[in-house]
């Protein structure tokens, strides 16, 4: 019971933080009025924000409960903690909690988020309220690949299963992990699902780098592959160079991303100032209420305003392009930006 307390406590704290952040007093997009939401809607919003981030550690904790290893004394023990015997009465008493956690975390998070995207598939980029509440789930991806985060959750689950259940089967574990990263190398190279080319390149490079590190890892684990000390030393150097290269790539990507974000904020402020001085539609945000009581932004230039409301987190080039369309009174679509 103590072992399963951590994922439950983590989710409870995350939902509490999410409810504090996503209170009804939070403004949606650029609307001047507030959206009236229910507690269930706030819980869904919290899971949308924190679910993908917590999915890997929560899933691993839950699956570790079912990973039991037989020791020489003939009994089964949890592989993550050999001091805990499996299939005892205490283990069986905790089993219902573990099964609920398996259903809620491991299965429920990806299936629930997938259902959310499917239900709102026609409004993901056209409704500013949907984008403001759930955009964190898909705003980094091109519209055709709005489900990309769900695929990444499947990838994390794939990795977790291989790491948790194949610890005694090194060859099978290596094949499972290698297949996972190789598949995603091919998918990213072919589809380029992210909006920003930099993110596509970063994901591709990281997947390739981790695949190379897996090869180094299995080489070190199989002593027969590296019989001489010279060979082992050379592989150690190459592995360290690969790790250093991946770390440097992450640092460079972070710096570039920050610079893009700062440039975007500047371009956005300049566009808003120019629109205000010229009296164009860019500043014409008003609040309207649907029949179901939800508040949504509207203006005289409908499509342009909806487009701008859904472009808050795109790059500087995108926002500048959209701003020029808005100032000239034309409209377009995010997919073509």
XYZ file of C-alpha atoms in Angstrom, residues 121-308:
188
model
C -11.026 17.596 -33.814
C -13.027 20.141 -35.844
C -12.408 22.987 -33.358
C -8.802 22.508 -32.273
C -7.511 25.520 -34.212
C -10.706 27.463 -34.914
C -12.061 27.847 -31.381
C -9.873 30.135 -29.177
C -11.396 28.669 -26.002
C -10.493 25.098 -26.978
C -7.020 26.239 -27.950
C -6.522 28.149 -24.706
C -7.644 25.207 -22.566
C -6.152 22.264 -24.445
C -3.649 23.818 -26.828
C -0.719 22.618 -24.707
C -1.540 19.141 -25.947
C -1.180 19.839 -29.670
C 0.002 23.410 -30.341
C 3.584 22.291 -31.108
C 2.403 19.977 -33.882
C 1.220 20.717 -37.381
C -2.594 20.569 -37.653
C -2.478 17.295 -39.585
C -0.553 15.715 -36.690
C -2.438 17.177 -33.732
C -2.467 13.670 -32.239
C 1.348 13.655 -32.051
C 1.436 13.861 -28.236
C -0.658 10.688 -28.014
C 1.907 8.867 -30.157
C 4.659 10.146 -27.855
C 2.751 8.734 -24.868
C 2.700 5.348 -26.611
C 6.452 5.701 -27.129
C 6.982 6.386 -23.418
C 4.871 3.372 -22.520
C 6.869 1.225 -24.967
C 10.114 2.341 -23.311
C 8.718 1.810 -19.812
C 7.571 -1.751 -20.544
C 10.961 -2.639 -22.010
C 12.863 -1.142 -19.055
C 10.624 -2.627 -16.358
C 9.862 -6.147 -17.595
C 12.946 -7.072 -19.645
C 15.656 -6.432 -17.049
C 16.667 -10.104 -17.019
C 16.486 -10.447 -20.809
C 19.124 -8.031 -22.027
C 18.945 -9.016 -25.696
C 15.153 -8.668 -25.782
C 15.322 -5.367 -23.913
C 17.855 -4.015 -26.397
C 15.768 -5.149 -29.366
C 12.615 -3.562 -27.913
C 14.318 -0.234 -27.204
C 16.228 -0.225 -30.492
C 13.011 -0.961 -32.415
C 11.219 1.838 -30.561
C 13.778 4.540 -31.346
C 14.378 3.283 -34.878
C 10.650 3.434 -35.638
C 10.454 6.998 -34.333
C 13.570 8.016 -36.254
C 11.843 6.877 -39.449
C 8.515 8.496 -38.518
C 10.061 11.857 -37.651
C 12.257 11.884 -40.732
C 9.267 11.145 -42.959
C 6.435 13.125 -41.319
C 8.186 16.058 -39.589
C 5.159 16.500 -37.310
C 6.266 19.621 -35.423
C 5.474 23.113 -36.639
C 8.973 24.408 -35.994
C 11.683 22.764 -38.177
C 14.100 23.148 -35.269
C 11.952 20.858 -33.113
C 11.789 18.242 -35.864
C 15.575 18.302 -36.221
C 16.094 18.115 -32.452
C 13.770 15.147 -32.012
C 15.406 13.338 -34.921
C 18.921 13.950 -33.602
C 18.000 12.827 -30.092
C 16.421 9.616 -31.333
C 19.472 8.839 -33.465
C 21.823 9.645 -30.581
C 19.933 7.433 -28.132
C 19.932 4.602 -30.681
C 23.723 4.882 -30.921
C 24.009 4.895 -27.130
C 21.916 1.730 -26.974
C 24.448 0.058 -29.254
C 27.276 1.186 -26.955
C 25.358 -0.043 -23.926
C 24.769 -3.540 -25.243
C 28.418 -3.686 -26.334
C 29.573 -2.929 -22.791
C 27.088 -5.388 -21.304
C 28.284 -8.218 -23.570
C 31.918 -8.579 -22.529
C 32.614 -10.906 -25.432
C 32.124 -8.076 -27.899
C 34.925 -6.046 -26.327
C 37.613 -8.520 -25.344
C 40.605 -6.181 -25.302
C 41.045 -3.251 -22.930
C 41.890 -1.049 -25.925
C 38.526 -1.770 -27.544
C 36.675 -1.014 -24.331
C 38.559 2.232 -23.910
C 37.748 3.290 -27.468
C 34.047 2.519 -26.947
C 34.046 4.466 -23.687
C 35.484 7.499 -25.456
C 32.961 7.224 -28.281
C 30.079 6.823 -25.835
C 31.183 9.879 -23.855
C 31.554 11.882 -27.060
C 28.013 10.858 -28.069
C 26.611 11.877 -24.670
C 28.468 15.206 -24.794
C 27.152 15.792 -28.310
C 23.558 15.148 -27.209
C 23.930 17.503 -24.243
C 25.416 20.206 -26.466
C 22.568 19.734 -28.940
C 20.029 20.233 -26.156
C 21.764 23.389 -24.935
C 21.912 24.852 -28.455
C 18.236 24.026 -29.023
C 17.289 25.674 -25.727
C 19.202 28.867 -26.549
C 17.712 29.053 -30.053
C 14.222 28.408 -28.697
C 14.569 31.222 -26.170
C 15.793 33.592 -28.877
C 12.853 32.647 -31.107
C 10.434 33.207 -28.235
C 11.883 36.646 -27.478
C 11.754 37.572 -31.177
C 8.155 36.363 -31.339
C 7.151 38.461 -28.332
C 8.748 41.514 -29.891
C 7.074 40.915 -33.261
C 3.748 40.424 -31.515
C 4.056 43.658 -29.526
C 5.090 45.569 -32.639
C 2.121 44.193 -34.575
C -0.304 45.044 -31.782
C 1.091 48.580 -31.472
C 0.871 49.088 -35.221
C -2.694 47.780 -35.298
C -3.771 50.011 -32.420
C -2.249 53.118 -33.984
C -3.963 52.437 -37.295
C -7.265 51.313 -35.761
C -7.153 47.964 -37.569
C -8.971 44.777 -36.557
C -6.034 43.395 -34.595
C -7.149 45.149 -31.389
C -10.859 44.507 -31.847
C -11.399 41.751 -29.272
C -14.812 41.517 -27.698
C -16.457 38.733 -25.723
C -19.495 36.844 -26.859
C -21.404 34.061 -25.118
C -22.563 30.860 -26.770
C -25.928 29.310 -26.058
C -24.253 26.837 -23.705
C -22.897 29.669 -21.551
C -19.286 29.569 -22.660
C -17.451 32.813 -23.393
C -15.556 33.124 -26.649
C -13.712 35.909 -28.462
C -15.282 37.570 -31.458
C -14.713 40.646 -33.583
C -15.604 42.316 -36.847
C -12.928 40.292 -38.659
C -14.055 36.887 -37.379
C -11.647 34.545 -39.134
C -8.600 36.768 -38.638
C -9.231 37.148 -34.908
C -9.834 33.424 -34.435
C -6.623 32.769 -36.305
C -4.656 35.184 -34.133
